[in-house]
PDB file of C-alpha atoms in Angstrom:
ATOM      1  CA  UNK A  17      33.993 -16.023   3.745  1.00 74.00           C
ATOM      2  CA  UNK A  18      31.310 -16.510   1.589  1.00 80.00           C
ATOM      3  CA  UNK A  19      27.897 -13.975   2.310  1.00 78.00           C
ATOM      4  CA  UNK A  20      25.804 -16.829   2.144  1.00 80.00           C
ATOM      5  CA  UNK A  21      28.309 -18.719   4.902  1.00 84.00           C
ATOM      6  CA  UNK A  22      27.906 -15.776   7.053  1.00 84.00           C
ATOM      7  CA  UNK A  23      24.176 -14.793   6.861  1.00 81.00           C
ATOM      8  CA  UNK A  24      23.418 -18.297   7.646  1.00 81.00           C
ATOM      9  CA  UNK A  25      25.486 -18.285  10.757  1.00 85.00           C
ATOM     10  CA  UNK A  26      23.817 -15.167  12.284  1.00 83.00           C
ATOM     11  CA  UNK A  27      20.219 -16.398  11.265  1.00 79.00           C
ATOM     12  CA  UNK A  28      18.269 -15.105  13.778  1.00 81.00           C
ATOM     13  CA  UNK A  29      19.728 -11.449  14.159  1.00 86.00           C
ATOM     14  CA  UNK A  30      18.700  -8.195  11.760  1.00 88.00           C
ATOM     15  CA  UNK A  31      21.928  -7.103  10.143  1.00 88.00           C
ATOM     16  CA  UNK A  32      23.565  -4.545   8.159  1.00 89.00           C
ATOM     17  CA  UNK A  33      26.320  -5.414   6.222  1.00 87.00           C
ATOM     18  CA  UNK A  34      28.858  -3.282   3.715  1.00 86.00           C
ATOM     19  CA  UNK A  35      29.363  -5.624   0.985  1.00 85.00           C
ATOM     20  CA  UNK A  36      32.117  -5.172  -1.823  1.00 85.00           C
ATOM     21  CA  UNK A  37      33.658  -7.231  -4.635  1.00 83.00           C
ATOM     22  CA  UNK A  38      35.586  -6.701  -7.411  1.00 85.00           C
ATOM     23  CA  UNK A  39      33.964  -6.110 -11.422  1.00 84.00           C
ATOM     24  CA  UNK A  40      36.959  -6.154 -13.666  1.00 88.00           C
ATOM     25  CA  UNK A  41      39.208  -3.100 -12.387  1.00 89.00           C
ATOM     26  CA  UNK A  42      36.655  -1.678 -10.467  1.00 90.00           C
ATOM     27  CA  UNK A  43      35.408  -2.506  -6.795  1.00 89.00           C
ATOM     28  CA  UNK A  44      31.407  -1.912  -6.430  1.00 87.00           C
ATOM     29  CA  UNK A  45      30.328  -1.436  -2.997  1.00 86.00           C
ATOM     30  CA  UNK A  46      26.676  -1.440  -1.260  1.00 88.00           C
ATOM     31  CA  UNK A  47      24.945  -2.523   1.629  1.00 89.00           C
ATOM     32  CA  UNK A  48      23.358  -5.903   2.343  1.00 88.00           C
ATOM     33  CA  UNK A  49      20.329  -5.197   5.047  1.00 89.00           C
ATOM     34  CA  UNK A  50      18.953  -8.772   6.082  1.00 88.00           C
ATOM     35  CA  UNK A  51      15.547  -9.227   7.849  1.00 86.00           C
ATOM     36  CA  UNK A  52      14.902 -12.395   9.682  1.00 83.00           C
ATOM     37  CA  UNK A  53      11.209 -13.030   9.060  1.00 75.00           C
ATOM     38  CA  UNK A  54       8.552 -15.891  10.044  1.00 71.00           C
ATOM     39  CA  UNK A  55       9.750 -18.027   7.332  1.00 68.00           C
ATOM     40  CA  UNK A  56      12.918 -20.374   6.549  1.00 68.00           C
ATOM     41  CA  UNK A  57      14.595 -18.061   4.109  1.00 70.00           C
ATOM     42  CA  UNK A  58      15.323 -14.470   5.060  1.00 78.00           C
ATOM     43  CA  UNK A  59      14.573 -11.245   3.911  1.00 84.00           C
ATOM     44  CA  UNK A  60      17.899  -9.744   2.148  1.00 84.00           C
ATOM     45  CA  UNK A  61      17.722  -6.066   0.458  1.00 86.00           C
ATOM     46  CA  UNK A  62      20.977  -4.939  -1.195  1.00 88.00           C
ATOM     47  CA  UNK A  63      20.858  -0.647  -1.642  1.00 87.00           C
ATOM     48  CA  UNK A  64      23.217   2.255  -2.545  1.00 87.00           C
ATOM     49  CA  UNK A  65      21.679   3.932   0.392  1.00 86.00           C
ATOM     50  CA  UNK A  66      23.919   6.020   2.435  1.00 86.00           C
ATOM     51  CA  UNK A  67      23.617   4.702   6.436  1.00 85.00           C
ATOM     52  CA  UNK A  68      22.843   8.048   6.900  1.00 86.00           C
ATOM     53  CA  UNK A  69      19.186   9.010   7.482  1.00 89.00           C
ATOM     54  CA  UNK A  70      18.877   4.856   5.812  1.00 90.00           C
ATOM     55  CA  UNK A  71      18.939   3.613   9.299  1.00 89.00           C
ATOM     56  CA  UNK A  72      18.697  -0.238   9.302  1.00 89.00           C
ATOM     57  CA  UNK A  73      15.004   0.533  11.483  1.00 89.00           C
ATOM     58  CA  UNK A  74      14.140   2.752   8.859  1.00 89.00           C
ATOM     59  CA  UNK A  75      14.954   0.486   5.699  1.00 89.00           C
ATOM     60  CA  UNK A  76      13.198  -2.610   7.417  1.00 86.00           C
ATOM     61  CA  UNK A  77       9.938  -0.349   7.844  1.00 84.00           C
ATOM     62  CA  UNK A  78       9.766   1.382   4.602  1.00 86.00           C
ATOM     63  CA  UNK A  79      10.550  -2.068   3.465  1.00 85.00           C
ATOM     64  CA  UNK A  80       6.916  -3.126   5.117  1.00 81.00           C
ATOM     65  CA  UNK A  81       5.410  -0.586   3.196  1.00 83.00           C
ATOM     66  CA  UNK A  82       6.155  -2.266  -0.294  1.00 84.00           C
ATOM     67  CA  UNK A  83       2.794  -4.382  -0.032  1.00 81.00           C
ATOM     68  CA  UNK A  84       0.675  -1.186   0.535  1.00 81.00           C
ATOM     69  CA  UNK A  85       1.674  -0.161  -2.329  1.00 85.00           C
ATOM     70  CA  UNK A  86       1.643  -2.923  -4.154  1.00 87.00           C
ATOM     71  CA  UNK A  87      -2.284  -3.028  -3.220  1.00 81.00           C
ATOM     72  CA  UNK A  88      -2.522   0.479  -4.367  1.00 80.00           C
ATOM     73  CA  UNK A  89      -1.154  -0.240  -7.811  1.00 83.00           C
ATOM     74  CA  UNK A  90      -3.399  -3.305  -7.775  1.00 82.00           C
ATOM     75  CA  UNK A  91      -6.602  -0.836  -7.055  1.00 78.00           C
ATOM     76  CA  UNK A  92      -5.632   1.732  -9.617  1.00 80.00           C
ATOM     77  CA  UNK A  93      -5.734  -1.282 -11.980  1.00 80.00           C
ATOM     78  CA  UNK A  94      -8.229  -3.518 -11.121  1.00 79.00           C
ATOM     79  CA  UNK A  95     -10.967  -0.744  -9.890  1.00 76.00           C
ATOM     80  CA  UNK A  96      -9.853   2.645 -11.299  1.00 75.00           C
ATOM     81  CA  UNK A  97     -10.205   0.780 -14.715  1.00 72.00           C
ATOM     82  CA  UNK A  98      -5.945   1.614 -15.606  1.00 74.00           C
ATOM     83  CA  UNK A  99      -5.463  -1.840 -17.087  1.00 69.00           C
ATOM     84  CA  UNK A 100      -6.515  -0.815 -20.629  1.00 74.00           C
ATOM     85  CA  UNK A 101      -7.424   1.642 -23.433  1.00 79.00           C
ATOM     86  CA  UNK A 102      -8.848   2.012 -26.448  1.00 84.00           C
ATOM     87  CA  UNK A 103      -6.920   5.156 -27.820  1.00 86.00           C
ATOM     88  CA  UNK A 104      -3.704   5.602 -29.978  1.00 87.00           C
ATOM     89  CA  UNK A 105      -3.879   9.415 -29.273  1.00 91.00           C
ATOM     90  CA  UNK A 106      -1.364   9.486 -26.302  1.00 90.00           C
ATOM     91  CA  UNK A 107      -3.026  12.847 -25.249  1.00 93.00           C
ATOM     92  CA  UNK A 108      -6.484  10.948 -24.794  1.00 91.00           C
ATOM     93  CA  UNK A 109      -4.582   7.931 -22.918  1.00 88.00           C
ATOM     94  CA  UNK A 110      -2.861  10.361 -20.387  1.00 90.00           C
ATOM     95  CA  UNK A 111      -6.466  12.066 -19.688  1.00 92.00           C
ATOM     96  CA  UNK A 112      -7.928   8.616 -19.008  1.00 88.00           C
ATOM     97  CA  UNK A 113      -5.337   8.235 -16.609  1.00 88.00           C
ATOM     98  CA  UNK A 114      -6.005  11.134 -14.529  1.00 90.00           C
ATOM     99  CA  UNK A 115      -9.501  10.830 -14.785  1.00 88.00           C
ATOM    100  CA  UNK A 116      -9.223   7.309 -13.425  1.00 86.00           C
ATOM    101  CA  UNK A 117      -7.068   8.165 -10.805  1.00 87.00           C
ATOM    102  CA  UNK A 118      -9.340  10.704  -9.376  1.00 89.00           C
ATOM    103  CA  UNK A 119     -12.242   8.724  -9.714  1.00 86.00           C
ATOM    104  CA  UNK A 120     -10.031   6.093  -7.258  1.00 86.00           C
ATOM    105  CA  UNK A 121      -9.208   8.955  -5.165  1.00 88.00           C
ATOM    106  CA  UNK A 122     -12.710  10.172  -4.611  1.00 89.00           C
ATOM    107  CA  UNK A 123     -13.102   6.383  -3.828  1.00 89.00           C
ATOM    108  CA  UNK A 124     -10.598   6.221  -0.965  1.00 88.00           C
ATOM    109  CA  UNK A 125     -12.273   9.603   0.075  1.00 91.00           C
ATOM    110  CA  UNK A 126     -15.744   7.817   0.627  1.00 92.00           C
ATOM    111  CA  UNK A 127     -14.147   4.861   1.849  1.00 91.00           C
ATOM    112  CA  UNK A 128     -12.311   7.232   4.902  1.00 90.00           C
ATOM    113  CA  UNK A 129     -15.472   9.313   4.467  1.00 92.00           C
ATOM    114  CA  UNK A 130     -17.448   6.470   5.885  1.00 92.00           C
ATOM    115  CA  UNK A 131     -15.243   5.158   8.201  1.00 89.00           C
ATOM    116  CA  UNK A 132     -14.722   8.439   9.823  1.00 91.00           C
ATOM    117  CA  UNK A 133     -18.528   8.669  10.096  1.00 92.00           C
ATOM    118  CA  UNK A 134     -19.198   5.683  11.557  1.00 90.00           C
ATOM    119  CA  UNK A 135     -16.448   4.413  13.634  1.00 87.00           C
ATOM    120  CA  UNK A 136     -15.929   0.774  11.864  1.00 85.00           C
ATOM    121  CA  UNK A 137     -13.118  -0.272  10.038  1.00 86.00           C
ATOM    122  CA  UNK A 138     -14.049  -0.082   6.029  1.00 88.00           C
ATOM    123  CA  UNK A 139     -13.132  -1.871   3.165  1.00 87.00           C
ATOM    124  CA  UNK A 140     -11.541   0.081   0.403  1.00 84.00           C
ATOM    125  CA  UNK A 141     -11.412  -2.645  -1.748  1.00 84.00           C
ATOM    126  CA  UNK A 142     -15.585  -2.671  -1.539  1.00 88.00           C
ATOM    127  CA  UNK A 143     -15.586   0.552  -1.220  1.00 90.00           C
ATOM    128  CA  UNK A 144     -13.905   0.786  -5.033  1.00 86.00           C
ATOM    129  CA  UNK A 145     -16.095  -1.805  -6.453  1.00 85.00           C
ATOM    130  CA  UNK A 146     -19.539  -0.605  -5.754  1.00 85.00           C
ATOM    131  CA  UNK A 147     -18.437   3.085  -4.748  1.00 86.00           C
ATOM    132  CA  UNK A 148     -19.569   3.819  -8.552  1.00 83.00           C
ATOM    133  CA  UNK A 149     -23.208   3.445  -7.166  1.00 84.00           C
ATOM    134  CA  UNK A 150     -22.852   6.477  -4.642  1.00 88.00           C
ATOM    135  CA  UNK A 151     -21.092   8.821  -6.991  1.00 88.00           C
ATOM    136  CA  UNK A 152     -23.661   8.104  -9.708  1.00 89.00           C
ATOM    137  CA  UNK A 153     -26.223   9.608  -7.175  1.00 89.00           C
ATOM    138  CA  UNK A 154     -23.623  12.575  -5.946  1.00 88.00           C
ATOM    139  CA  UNK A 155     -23.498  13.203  -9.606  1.00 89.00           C
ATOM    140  CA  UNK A 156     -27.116  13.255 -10.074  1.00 91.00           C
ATOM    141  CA  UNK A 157     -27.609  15.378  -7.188  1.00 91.00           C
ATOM    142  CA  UNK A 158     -25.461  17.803  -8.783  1.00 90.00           C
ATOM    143  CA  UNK A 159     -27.180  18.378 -12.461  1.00 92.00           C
ATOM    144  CA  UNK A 160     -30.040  18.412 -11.180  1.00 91.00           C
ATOM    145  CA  UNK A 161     -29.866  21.457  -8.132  1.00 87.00           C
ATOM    146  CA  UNK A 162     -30.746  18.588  -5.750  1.00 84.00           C
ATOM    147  CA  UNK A 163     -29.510  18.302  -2.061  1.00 85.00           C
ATOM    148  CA  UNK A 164     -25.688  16.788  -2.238  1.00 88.00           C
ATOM    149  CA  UNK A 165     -26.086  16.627   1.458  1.00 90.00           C
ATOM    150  CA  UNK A 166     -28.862  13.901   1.235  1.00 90.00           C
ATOM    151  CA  UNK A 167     -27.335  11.929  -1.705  1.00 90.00           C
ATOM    152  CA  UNK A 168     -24.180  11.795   0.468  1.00 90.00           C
ATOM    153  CA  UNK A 169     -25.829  10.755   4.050  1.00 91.00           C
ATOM    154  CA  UNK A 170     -27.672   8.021   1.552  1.00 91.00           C
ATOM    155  CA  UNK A 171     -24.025   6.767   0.298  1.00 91.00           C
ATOM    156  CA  UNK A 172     -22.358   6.744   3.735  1.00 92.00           C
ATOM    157  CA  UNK A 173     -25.510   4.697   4.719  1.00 92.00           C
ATOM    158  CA  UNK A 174     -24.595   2.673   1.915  1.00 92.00           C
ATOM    159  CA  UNK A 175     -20.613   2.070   2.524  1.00 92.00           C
ATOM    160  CA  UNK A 176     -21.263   1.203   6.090  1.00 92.00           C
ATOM    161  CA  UNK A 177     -24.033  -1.404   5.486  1.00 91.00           C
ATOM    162  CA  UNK A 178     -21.812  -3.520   3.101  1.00 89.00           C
ATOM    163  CA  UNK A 179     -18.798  -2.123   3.077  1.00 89.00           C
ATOM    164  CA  UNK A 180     -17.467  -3.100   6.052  1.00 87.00           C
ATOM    165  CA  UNK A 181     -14.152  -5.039   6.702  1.00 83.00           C
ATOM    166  CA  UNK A 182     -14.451  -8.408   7.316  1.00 81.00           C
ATOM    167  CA  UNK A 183     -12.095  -9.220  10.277  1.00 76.00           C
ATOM    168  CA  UNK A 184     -10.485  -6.229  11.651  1.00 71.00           C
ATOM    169  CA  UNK A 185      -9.422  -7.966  14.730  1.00 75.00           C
ATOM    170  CA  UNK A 186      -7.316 -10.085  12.516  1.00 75.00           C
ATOM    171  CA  UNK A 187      -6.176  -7.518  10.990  1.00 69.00           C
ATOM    172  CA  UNK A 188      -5.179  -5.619  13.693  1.00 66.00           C
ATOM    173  CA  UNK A 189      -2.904  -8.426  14.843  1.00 68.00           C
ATOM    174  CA  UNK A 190      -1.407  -9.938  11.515  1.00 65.00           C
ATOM    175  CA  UNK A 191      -2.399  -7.309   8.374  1.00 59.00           C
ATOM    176  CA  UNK A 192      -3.569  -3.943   7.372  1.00 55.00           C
ATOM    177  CA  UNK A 193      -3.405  -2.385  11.205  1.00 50.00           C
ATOM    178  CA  UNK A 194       0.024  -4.215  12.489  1.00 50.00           C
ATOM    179  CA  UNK A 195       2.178  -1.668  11.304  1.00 49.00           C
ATOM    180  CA  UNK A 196       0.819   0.635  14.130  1.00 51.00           C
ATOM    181  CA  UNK A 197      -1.925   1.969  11.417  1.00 50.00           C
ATOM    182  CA  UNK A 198      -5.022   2.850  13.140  1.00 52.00           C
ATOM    183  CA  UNK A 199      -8.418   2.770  11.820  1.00 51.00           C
ATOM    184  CA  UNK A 200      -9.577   6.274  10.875  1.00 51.00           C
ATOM    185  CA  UNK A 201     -12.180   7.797  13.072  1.00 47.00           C
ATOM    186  CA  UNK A 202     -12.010   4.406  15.694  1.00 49.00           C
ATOM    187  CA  UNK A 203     -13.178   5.444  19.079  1.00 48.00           C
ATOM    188  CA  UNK A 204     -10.648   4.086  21.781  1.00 45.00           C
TER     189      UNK A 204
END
């Protein structure tokens, strides 16, 4: 029976299926996981992963995952500045790369930071574009023996004036929080 054939049959039902066919001489085997979803076509992962701890529960979650990170890789390069250098000298290129990297970690900091602090659901996507304002002033505070404390309270005023998510009831039902994420710092 063909895998199509059979998939299409059993439409509506997660599966897990060992899969094998012949190359030449040799027989390659791996496993087939298919995830009904919302739309027409269904999800279908093939993997080498042993069944054993690659539960089908566990594949179809970590397969959720892939457009977190996705977004991540999409931060680094649109707002940790990753998409381009002007160097030759590999050595220079890996140190922007760090660099930039932190700078987008100390961005998801404030963007936690904040949302810890206040209670509301923050955007880290805003956060990253305008979170070069804040650290500017943490910066600042720094050379110059000021008061970190008060150049920090003034960026986490900052974040949660107009950084704020959008619609985090929506996304509580259908985006960021379905995946049982919660909200860092919410009160219940």
């Amino acid at each position: 029976m063909r895998l199509s054939s059979f998939i299409a049959q059993h439409a509506d039902r997660r599966m897990v299926l060992d899969v094998e066919y012949e190359r030449g001489k040799c027989r390659v085997g791996f496993r087939v996981v298919v995830l009904p979803g919302h739309e027409k076509s269904m999800t279908r992962l093939c993997t080498n992963l042993p069944r054993t701890p690659f539960s089908l529960d566990l594949v179809s979650r970590l397969y959720r995952f892939r457009w977190q990170i996705e977004l991540l890789f999409k931060e680094w390069k649109s707002y940790a500045s990753l998409h381009k250098f002007d160097t030759a000298n590999e050595h220079i290129a890996a140190g922007l790369i760090w660099a930039s990297l932190c700078a987008a970690v100390l961005k998801r900091f404030l963007a936690h930071a904040a949302q810890l602090i206040g209670g509301k659901p923050i955007s880290t996507r805003r956060v990253a574009m305008c979170a070069g304002h804040i650290i500017d002033e943490i910066v600042t505070a720094l050379l110059a023996y000021a008061s970190i404390a008060s150049a920090f309270r003034d960026g986490m005023a900052f974040l949660l004036a107009n950084a704020r998510r959008s619609n985090p009831k929506r996304d509580r039902e259908t985006g960021r929080l379905r995946s049982r994420l919660t909200v860092v710092g919410a009160r219940s």
